Coordinates of C-alpha atoms and ligand atoms in Angstrom, one line a residue:
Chain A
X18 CA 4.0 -2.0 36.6
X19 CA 3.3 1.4 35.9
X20 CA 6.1 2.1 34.4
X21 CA 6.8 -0.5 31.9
X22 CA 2.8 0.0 31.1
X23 CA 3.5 3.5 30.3
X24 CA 6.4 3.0 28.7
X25 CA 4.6 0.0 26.2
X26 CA 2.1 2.6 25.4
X27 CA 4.9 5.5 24.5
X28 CA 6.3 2.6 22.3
X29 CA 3.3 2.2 20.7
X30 CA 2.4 5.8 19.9
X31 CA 6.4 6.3 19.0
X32 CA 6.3 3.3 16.2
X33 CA 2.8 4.4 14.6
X34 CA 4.7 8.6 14.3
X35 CA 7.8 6.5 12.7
X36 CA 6.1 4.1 10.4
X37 CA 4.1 7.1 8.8
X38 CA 7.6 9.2 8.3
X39 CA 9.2 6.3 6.8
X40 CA 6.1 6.2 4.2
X41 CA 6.7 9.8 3.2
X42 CA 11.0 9.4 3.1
X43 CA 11.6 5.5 2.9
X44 CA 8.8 4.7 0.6
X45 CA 8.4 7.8 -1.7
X46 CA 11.7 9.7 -1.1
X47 CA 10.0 12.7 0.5
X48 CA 12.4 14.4 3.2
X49 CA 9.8 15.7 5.3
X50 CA 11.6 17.3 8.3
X51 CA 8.2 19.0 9.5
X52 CA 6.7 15.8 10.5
X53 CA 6.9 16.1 14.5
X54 CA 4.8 19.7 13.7
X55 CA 1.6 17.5 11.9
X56 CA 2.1 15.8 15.1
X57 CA 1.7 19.1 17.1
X58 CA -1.3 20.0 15.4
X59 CA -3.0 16.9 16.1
X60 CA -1.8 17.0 19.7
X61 CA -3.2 20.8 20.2
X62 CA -6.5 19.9 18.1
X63 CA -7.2 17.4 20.4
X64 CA -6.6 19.3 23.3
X65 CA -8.5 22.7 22.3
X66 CA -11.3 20.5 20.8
X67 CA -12.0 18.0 23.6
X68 CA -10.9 20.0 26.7
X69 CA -11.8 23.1 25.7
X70 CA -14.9 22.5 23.2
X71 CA -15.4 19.4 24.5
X72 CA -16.4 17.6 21.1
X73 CA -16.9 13.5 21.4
X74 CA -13.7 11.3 21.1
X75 CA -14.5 10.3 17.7
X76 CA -15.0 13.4 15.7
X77 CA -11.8 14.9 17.7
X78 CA -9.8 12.4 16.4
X79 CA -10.7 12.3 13.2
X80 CA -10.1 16.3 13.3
X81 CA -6.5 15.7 14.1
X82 CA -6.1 14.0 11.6
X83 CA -7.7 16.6 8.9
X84 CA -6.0 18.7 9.9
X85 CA -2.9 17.8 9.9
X86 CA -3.7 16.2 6.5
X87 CA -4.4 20.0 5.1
X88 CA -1.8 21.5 6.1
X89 CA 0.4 19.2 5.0
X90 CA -1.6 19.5 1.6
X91 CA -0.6 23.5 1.8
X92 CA 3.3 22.5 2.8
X93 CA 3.4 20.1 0.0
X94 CA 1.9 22.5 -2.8
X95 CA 4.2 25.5 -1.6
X96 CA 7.5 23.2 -1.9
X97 CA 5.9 21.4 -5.1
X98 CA 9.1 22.8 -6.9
X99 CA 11.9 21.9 -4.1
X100 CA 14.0 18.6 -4.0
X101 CA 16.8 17.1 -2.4
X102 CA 18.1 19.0 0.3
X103 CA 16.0 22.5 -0.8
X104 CA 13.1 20.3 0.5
X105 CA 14.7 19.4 3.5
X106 CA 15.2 23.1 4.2
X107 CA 11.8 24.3 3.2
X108 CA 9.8 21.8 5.1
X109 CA 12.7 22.3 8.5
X110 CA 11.8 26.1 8.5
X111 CA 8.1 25.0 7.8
X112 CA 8.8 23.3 11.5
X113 CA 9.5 26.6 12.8
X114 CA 6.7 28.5 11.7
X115 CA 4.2 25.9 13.0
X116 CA 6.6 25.2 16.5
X117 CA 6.6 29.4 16.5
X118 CA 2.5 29.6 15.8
X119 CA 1.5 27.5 18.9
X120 CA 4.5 29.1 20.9
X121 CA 3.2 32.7 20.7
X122 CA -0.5 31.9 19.7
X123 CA -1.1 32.4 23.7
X124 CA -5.0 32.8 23.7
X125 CA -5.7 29.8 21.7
X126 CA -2.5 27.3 22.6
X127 CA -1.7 28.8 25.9
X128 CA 1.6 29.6 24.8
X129 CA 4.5 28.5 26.7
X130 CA 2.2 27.6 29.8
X131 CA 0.9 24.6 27.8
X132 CA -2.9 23.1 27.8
X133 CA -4.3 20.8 30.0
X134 CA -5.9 18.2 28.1
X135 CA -8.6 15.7 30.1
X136 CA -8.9 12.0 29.4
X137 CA -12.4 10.2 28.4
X138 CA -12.9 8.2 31.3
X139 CA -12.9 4.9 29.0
X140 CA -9.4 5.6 28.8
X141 CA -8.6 6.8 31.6
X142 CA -7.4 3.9 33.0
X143 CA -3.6 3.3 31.9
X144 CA -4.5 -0.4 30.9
X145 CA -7.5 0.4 28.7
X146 CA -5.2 3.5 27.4
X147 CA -2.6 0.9 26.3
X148 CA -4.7 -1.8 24.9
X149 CA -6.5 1.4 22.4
X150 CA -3.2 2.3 21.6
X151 CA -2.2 -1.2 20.6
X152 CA -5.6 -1.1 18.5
X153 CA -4.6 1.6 16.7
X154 CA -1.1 1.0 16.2
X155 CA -2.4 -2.6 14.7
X156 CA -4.9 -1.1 12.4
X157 CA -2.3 1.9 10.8
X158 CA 0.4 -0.9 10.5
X159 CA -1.9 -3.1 8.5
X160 CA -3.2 -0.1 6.3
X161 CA 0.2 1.1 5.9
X162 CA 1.7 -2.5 5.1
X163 CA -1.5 -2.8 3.2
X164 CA -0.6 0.3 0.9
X165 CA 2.9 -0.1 0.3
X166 CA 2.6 -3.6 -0.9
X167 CA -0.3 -2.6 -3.3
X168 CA 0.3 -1.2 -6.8
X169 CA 0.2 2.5 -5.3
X170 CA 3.1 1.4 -3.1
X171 CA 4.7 0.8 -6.4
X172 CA 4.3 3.9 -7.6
X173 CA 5.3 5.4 -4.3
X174 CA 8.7 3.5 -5.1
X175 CA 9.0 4.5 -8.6
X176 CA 9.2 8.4 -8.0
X177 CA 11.3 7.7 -5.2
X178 CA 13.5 6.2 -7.2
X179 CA 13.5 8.5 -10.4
X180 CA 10.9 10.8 -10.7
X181 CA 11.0 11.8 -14.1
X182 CA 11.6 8.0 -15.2
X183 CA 7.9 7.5 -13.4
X184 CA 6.7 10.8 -15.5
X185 CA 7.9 9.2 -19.0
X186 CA 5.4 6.0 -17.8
X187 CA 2.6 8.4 -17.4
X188 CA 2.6 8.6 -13.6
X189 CA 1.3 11.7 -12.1
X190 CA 4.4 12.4 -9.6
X191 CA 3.4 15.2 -8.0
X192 CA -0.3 13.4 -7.2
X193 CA 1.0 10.7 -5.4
X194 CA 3.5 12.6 -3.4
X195 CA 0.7 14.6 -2.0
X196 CA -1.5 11.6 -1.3
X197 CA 1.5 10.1 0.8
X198 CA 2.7 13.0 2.6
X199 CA -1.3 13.5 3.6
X200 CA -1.8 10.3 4.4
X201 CA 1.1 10.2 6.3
X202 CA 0.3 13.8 8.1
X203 CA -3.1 12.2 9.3
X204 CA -2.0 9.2 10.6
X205 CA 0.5 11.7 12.7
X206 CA -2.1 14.1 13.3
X207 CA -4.5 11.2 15.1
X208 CA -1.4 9.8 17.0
X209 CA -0.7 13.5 18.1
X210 CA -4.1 13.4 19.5
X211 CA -3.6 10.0 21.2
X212 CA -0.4 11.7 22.7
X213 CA -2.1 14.4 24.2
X214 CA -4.4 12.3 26.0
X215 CA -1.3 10.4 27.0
X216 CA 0.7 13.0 28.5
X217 CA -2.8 14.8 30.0
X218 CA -0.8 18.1 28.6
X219 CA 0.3 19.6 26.0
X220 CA 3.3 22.1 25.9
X221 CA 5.3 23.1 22.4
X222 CA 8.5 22.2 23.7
X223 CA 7.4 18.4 23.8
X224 CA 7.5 19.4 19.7
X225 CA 10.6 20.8 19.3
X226 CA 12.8 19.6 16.5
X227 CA 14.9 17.0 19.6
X228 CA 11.5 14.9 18.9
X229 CA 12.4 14.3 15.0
X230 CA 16.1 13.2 16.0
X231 CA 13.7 10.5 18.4
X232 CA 11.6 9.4 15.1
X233 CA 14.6 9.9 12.2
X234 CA 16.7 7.7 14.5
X235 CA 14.2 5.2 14.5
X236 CA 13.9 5.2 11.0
X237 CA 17.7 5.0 10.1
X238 CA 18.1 2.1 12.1
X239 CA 15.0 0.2 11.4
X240 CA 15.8 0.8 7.4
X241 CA 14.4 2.7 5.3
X242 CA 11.3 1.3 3.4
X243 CA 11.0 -1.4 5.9
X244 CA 7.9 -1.4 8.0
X245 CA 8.8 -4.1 10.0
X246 CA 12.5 -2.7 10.5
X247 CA 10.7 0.5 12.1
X248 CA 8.7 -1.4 14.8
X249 CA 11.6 -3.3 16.0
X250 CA 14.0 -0.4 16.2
X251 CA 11.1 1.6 18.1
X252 CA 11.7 -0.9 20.5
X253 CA 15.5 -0.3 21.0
X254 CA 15.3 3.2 20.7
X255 CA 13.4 3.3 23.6
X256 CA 14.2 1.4 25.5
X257 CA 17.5 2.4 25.4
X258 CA 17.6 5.4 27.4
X259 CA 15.8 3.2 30.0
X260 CA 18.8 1.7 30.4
X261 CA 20.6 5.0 31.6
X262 CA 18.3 5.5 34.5
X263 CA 19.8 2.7 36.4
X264 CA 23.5 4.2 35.8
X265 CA 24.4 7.2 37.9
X266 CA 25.1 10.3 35.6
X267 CA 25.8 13.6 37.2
X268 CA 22.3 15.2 36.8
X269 CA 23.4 17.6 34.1
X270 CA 24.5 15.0 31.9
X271 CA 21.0 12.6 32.4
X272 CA 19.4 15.3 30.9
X273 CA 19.9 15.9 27.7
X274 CA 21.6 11.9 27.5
X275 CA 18.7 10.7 25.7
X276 CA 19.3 13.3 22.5
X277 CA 23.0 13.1 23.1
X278 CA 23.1 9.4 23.2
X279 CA 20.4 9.0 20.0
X280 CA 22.5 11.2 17.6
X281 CA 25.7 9.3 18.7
X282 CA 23.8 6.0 17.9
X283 CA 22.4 7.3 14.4
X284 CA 26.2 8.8 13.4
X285 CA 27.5 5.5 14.1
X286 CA 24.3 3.6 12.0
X287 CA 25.0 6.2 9.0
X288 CA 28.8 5.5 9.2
X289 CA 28.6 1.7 9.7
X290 CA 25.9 0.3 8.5
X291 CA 23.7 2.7 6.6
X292 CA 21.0 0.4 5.4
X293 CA 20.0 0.2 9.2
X294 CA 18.6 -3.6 10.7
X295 CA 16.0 -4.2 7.5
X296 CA 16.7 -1.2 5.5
X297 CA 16.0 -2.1 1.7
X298 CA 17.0 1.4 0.5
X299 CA 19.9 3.6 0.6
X300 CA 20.0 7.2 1.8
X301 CA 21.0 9.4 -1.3
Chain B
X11 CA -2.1 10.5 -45.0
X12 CA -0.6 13.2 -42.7
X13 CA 2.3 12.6 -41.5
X14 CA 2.0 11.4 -37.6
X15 CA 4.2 13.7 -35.8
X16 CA 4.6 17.0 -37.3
X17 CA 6.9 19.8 -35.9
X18 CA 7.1 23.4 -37.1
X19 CA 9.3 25.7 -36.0
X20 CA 10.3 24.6 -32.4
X21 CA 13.0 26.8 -30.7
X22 CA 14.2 26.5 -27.5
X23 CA 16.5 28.9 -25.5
X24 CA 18.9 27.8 -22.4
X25 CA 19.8 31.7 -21.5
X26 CA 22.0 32.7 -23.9
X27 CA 22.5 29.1 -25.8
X28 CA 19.8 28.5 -28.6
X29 CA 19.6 24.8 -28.1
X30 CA 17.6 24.7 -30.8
X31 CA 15.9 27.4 -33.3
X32 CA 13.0 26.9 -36.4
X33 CA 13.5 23.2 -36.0
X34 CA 10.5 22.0 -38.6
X35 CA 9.8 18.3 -39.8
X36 CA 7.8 15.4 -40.0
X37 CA 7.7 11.6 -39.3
X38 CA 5.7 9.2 -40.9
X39 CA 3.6 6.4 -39.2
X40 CA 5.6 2.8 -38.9
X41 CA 8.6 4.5 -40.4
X42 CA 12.1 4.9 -38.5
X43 CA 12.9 8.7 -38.0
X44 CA 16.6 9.3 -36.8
X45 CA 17.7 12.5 -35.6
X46 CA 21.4 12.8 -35.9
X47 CA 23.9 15.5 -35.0
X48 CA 26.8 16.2 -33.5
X49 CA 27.0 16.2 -29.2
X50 CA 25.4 19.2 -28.0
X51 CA 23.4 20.2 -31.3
X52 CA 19.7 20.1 -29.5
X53 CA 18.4 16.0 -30.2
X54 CA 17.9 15.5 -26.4
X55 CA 16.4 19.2 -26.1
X56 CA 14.1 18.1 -29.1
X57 CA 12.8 15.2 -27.6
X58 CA 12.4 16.9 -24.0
X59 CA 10.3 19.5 -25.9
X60 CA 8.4 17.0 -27.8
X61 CA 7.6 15.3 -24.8
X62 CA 6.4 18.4 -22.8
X63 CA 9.5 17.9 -20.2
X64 CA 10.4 21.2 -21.0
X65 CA 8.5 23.9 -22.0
X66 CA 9.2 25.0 -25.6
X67 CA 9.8 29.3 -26.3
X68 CA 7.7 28.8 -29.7
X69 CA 6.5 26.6 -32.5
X70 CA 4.1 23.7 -32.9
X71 CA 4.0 19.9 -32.5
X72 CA 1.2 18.3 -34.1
X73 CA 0.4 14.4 -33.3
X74 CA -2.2 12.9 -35.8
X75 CA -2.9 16.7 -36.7
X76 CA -3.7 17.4 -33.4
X77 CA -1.9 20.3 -31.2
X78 CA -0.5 18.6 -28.0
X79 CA 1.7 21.0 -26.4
X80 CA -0.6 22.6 -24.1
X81 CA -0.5 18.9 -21.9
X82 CA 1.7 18.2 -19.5
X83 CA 4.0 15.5 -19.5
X84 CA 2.7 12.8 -17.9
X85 CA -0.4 13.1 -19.6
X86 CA 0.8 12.8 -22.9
X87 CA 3.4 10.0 -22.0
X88 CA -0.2 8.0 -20.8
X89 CA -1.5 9.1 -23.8
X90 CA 0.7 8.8 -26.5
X91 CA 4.1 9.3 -25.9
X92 CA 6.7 6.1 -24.9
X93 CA 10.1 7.4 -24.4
X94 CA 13.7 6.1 -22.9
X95 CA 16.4 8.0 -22.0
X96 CA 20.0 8.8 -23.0
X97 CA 21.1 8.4 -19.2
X98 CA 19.7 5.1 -18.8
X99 CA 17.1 5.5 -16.1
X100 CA 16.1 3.0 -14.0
X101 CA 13.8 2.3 -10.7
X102 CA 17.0 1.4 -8.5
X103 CA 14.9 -0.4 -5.6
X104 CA 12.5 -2.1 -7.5
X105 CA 12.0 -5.4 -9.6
X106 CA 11.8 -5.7 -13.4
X107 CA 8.6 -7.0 -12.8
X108 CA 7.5 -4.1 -10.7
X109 CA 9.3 -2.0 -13.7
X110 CA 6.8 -4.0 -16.1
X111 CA 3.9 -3.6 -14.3
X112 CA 4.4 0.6 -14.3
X113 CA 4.7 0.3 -17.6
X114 CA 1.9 -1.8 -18.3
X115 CA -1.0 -0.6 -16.2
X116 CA -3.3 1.8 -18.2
X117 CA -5.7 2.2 -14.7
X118 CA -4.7 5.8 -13.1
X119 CA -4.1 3.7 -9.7
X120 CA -5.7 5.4 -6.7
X121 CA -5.5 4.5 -3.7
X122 CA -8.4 3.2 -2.7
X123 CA -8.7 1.2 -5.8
X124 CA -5.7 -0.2 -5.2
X125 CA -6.3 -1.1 -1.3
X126 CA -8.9 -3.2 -2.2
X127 CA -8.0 -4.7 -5.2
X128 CA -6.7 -8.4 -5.1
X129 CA -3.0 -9.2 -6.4
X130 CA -3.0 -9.9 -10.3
X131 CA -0.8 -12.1 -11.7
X132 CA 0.3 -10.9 -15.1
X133 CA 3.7 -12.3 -15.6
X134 CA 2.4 -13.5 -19.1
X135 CA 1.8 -9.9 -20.4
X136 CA 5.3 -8.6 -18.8
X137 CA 7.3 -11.8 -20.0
X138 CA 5.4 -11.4 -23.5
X139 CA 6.7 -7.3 -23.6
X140 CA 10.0 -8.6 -22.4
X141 CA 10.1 -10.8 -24.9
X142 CA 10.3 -7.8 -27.6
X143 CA 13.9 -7.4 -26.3
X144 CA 15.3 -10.4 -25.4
X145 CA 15.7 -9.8 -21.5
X146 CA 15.9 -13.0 -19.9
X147 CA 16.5 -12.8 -16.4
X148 CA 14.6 -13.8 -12.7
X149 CA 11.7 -11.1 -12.9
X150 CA 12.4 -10.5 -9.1
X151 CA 15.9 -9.3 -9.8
X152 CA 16.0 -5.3 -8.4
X153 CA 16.9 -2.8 -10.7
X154 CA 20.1 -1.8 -9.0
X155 CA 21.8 -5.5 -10.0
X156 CA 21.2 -5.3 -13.7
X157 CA 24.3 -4.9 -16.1
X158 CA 24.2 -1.5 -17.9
X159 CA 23.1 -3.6 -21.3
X160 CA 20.3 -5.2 -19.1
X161 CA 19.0 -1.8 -18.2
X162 CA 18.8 -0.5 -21.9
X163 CA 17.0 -3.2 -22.7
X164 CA 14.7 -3.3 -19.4
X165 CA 13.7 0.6 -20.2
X166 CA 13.6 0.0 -23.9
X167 CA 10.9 -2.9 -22.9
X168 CA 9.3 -0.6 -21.0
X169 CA 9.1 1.8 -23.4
X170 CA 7.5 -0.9 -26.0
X171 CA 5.2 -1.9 -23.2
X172 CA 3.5 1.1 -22.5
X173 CA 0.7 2.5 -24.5
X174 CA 1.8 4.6 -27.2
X175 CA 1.6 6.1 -30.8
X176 CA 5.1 6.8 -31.0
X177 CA 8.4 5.6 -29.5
X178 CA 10.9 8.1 -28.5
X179 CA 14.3 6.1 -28.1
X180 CA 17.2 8.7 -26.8
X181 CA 20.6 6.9 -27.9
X182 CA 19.5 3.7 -27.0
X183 CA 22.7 2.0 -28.4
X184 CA 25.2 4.5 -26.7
X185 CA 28.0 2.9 -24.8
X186 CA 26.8 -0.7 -25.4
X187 CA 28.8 -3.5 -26.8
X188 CA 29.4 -4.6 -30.9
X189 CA 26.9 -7.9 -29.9
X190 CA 24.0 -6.0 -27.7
X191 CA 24.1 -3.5 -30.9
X192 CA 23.4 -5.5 -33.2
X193 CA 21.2 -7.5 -31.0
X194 CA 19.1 -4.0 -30.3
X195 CA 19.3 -2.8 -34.2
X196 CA 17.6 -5.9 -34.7
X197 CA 14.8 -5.6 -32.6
X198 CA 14.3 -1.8 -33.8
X199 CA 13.7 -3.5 -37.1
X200 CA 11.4 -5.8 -35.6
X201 CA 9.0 -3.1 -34.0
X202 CA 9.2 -1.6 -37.3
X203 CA 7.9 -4.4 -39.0
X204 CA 5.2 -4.6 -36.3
X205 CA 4.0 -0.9 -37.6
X206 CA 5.9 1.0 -34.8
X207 CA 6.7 4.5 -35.0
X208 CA 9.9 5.5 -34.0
X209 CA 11.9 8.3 -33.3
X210 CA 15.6 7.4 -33.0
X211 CA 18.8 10.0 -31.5
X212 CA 21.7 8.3 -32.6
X213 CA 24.9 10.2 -32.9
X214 CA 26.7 7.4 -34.6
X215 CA 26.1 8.0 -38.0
X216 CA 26.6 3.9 -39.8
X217 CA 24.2 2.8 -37.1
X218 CA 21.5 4.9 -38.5
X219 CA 22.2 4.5 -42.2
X220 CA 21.4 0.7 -42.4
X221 CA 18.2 1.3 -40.0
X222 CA 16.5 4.6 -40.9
X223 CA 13.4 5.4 -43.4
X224 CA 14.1 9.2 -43.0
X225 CA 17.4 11.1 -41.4
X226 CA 16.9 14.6 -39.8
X227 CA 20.4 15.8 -39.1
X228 CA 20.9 18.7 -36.2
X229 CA 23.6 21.2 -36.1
X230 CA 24.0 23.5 -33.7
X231 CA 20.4 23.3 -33.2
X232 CA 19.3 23.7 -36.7
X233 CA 18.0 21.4 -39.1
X234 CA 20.8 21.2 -42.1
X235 CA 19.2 18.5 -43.8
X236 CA 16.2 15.7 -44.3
X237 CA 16.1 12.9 -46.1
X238 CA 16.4 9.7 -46.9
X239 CA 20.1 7.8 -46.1
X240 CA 20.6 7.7 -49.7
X241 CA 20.1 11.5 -49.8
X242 CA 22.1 12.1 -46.6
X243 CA 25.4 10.0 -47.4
X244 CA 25.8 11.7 -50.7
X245 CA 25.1 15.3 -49.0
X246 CA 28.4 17.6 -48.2
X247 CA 27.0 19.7 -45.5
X248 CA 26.1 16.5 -43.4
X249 CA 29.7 15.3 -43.8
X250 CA 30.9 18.5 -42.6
X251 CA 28.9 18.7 -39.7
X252 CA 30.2 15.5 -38.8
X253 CA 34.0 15.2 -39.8
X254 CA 34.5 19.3 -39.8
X255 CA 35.3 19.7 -36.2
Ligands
ADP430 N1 18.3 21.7 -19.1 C1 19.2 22.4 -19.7 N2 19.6 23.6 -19.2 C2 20.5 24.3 -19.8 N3 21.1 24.0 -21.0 C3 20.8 22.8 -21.6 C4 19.8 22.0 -20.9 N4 19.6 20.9 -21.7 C5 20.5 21.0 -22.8 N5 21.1 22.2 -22.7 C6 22.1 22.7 -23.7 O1 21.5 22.7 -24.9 C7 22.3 22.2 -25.9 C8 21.8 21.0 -26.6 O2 21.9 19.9 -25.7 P1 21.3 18.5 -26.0 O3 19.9 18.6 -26.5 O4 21.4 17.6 -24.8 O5 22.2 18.0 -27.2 P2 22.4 16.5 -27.8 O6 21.4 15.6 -27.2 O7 22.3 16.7 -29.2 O8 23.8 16.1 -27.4 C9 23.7 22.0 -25.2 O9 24.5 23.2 -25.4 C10 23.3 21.8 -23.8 O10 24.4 22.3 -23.0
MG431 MG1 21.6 14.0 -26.1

């Protein structure tokens, strides 16, 4: 019971990280490959500001989230000129810097020996953890189904699909990318928080770039631009690997399966079927 | 009156290639100004630069007497500026109607505004601007699944259906069949007659004769000549820029 409640609640946290990253590449086009580090900041926020500070629930949340929000607004004005696969690069080493920061930053993130992080006793309880989790998850969903059906989600499309077309209408490209990359950013940075609370710990390897191969796997298969396609394929992703622990794999295999068996399953999706399960837009 | 567009000696260099160098004239409000010239001789670069895509080296652009090259690109294109493309651009994953409604909202849409704000239905306005072309199709159709004629006309709509003082159309007859020419010369006519102002790249020379008020005729990015079609048919250099090489 235990198990299969902690594993809804990782599901839920997993599809909230995935729907915001589709926002940012499936809905505006923006390769962000420094998303798992927004979720790092919110993660270490949380634990430094609650465990160590020990601010209210609330306000540490919300923290996270700014946070992450900023410095996503700083990574999105200092690749403001980059495209493509330049952006890809720029916002990858901008993972490293952030993964390096919280690695060697040893007086404030502990370094490699991690943080504990305490729960608020209202969710301490692994049932009441799950059902907020569900709450939250329902609430982004709505706002983010909410947004990219709405006339911004329009425009969101429109510079993903040719930026300088959406210029010549008078659209201010640049403006909206930053509002959906920090949108994006904050909803990662809160569900960093919540994940910190989950895992009672935080350490930076649980942020290495293995975790974006989790979320970009999700994506792909789900479909780009498809909210719906991301929730669904948050549950196979998942629940996948779960599969492998009733199979006996020589221990130095069951290890790294999970990554092994996740960039087997996206080579195949991106060779076979690249639109994914509900995908309504092409990788290019 | 003045003149509603008036340029003065616009250059623009590409490292060592002078796209285009002193370039200096003037278009007249409701009037058909083509730009003609041969590939390569600086009518895309003219339009790019007139529309703040790129930044020009030197010169001036005046719209109703007023200086508007210090504004960025989207800004004018809100502001005054309607333009389509010589490669025919086009949202690929969205509907013509979503295409339509870009085009027509005026409101800068934030966010919040638009969380809130209930669904509009203004399939009159976008069937009444794609009316102006002709484009009869299912307005849910996605931009990837329209003919290449369908998306000249879809961008040329859009174009006509966003606020503007002047319309900036980049070859919008290039590659398009004897029918859909005719078809769009007509319509050019038709805006005209409406009080449009428009500024036309056409390389094909008859195409412009029968539709023109004024011709400007680029060569190697430099202005050879200005006139009238009258004027340009019975003018040497012109032919020489054309049939010469
Ligand atoms: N963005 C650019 N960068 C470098 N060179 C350019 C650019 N745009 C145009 N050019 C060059 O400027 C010249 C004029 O091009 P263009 O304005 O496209 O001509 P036209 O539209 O009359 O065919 C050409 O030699 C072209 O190669
Ligand atoms: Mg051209």
């Amino acid at each position: 019971m235990y198990y299969v409640l902690s594993l809804l609640t990782q599901i839920g946290i997993y599809a909230v990280i995935a729907l915001s990253f589709n926002l940012a590449l499936g809905f505006t086009g923006i390769i962000n490959l420094s998303h798992i580090s927004f979720l790092a900041l919110g993660a270490y926020t949380t634990a430094i500001l609650y465990t160590q500070f020990g601010m209210s629930f609330g306000v540490v949340m919300v923290l996270s989230g700014l946070l992450s929000g900023c410095v996503a607004l700083f990574l999105i004005y200092a690749c403001r000129k980059l495209r493509g696969d330049y952006l890809a690069l720029g916002t990858l080493s901008f993972h490293f810097v952030i993964y390096s920061f919280i690695r060697n930053l040893e007086t404030i993130t502990g370094g490699t020996r991690g943080l504990i992080v305490d729960r608020p006793a209202f969710i301490n309880d692994g049932i009441n953890f799950f059902i907020m989790v569900v709450g939250l998850a329902v609430v982004f969903t709505f706002i983010l189904a909410r947004i990219v059906r709405s006339p911004f989600g329009t425009l969101l499309g429109a510079v993903r699909d040719d930026e300088k077309l959406a210029r010549a209408l008078g659209k201010d490209s640049q403006l909206l990318k930053v509002k959906a990359i920090v949108i994006s950013a904050f909803i990662t940075g809160v569900m960093g928080g919540v994940l910190a609370f989950f895992l009672r710990y935080v350490h930076p390897d649980f942020f290495f770039l293995y975790e974006l191969v989790t979320i970009l796997t999700i994506v792909i298969i789900g479909g780009l631009a498809s909210l719906r396609g991301t929730l669904i394929a948050t549950f196979i992703v998942l629940l996948i690997p779960e599969i492998l622990r009733f199979v006996a794999l020589p221990s130095s295999i069951i290890g790294p399966s999970r990554q092994i068996l996740y960039s087997i399953i996206l080579l195949l999706i991106l060779l076979i079927h690249s639109r994914g399960i509900l995908g309504k837009v092409d990788l290019h | 009156m003045a003149p509603i567009l008036q340029v003065a000696k616009l250059a623009k260099r590409f490292g060592g290639n002078q796209a285009l160098a002193q370039v200096s004239f003037s278009a007249e409000k409701s009037e058909i100004t083509a730009i003609i010239g041969p590939n390569g001789s600086g009518k895309s670069t003219l339009f790019n630069l007139l529309a703040s895509t790129l930044v020009k080296d030197s010169g001036t652009i005046l719209i109703d007497a007023k200086t508007v090259t210090d504004k960025s690109d989207h800004i004018l294109a809100k502001e005054m500026l309607s333009r389509t493309f010589q490669d025919t651009r086009i949202f690929t994953y969205l509907t013509i109607r979503q295409h339509m409604e870009l085009a027509l909202s005026t409101k800068d849409q934030s966010l919040i505004k638009s969380f809130f704000a209930r669904q509009e239905n203004n399939d009159d306005a976008i069937n009444n601007a794609l009316n102006w072309v002709g484009l009869e199709h299912d307005l849910n159709e996605m931009g990837a699944n329209l003919s290449y004629g369908q998306t000249k006309l879809l961008t040329l709509a859009m174009a006509i259906a966003k606020n503007h003082k002047i319309l900036l159309l980049d070859e919008p007859v290039a590659g398009v069949n004897p029918k859909l020419r005719k078809k769009i010369a007509k319509i050019l006519q038709k805006l005209r007659s409406a009080g449009e102002t428009i500024l036309l790249i056409e390389h094909d020379m008859d195409f412009v004769l029968s539709l023109a008020d004024k011709i400007i005729v680029l060569d190697l990015g430099k202005v050879i000549m200005e006139g009238t079609p009258k004027q340009i048919l019975a003018s040497k250099n012109v032919l020489k820029a054309y049939l010469g090489r």
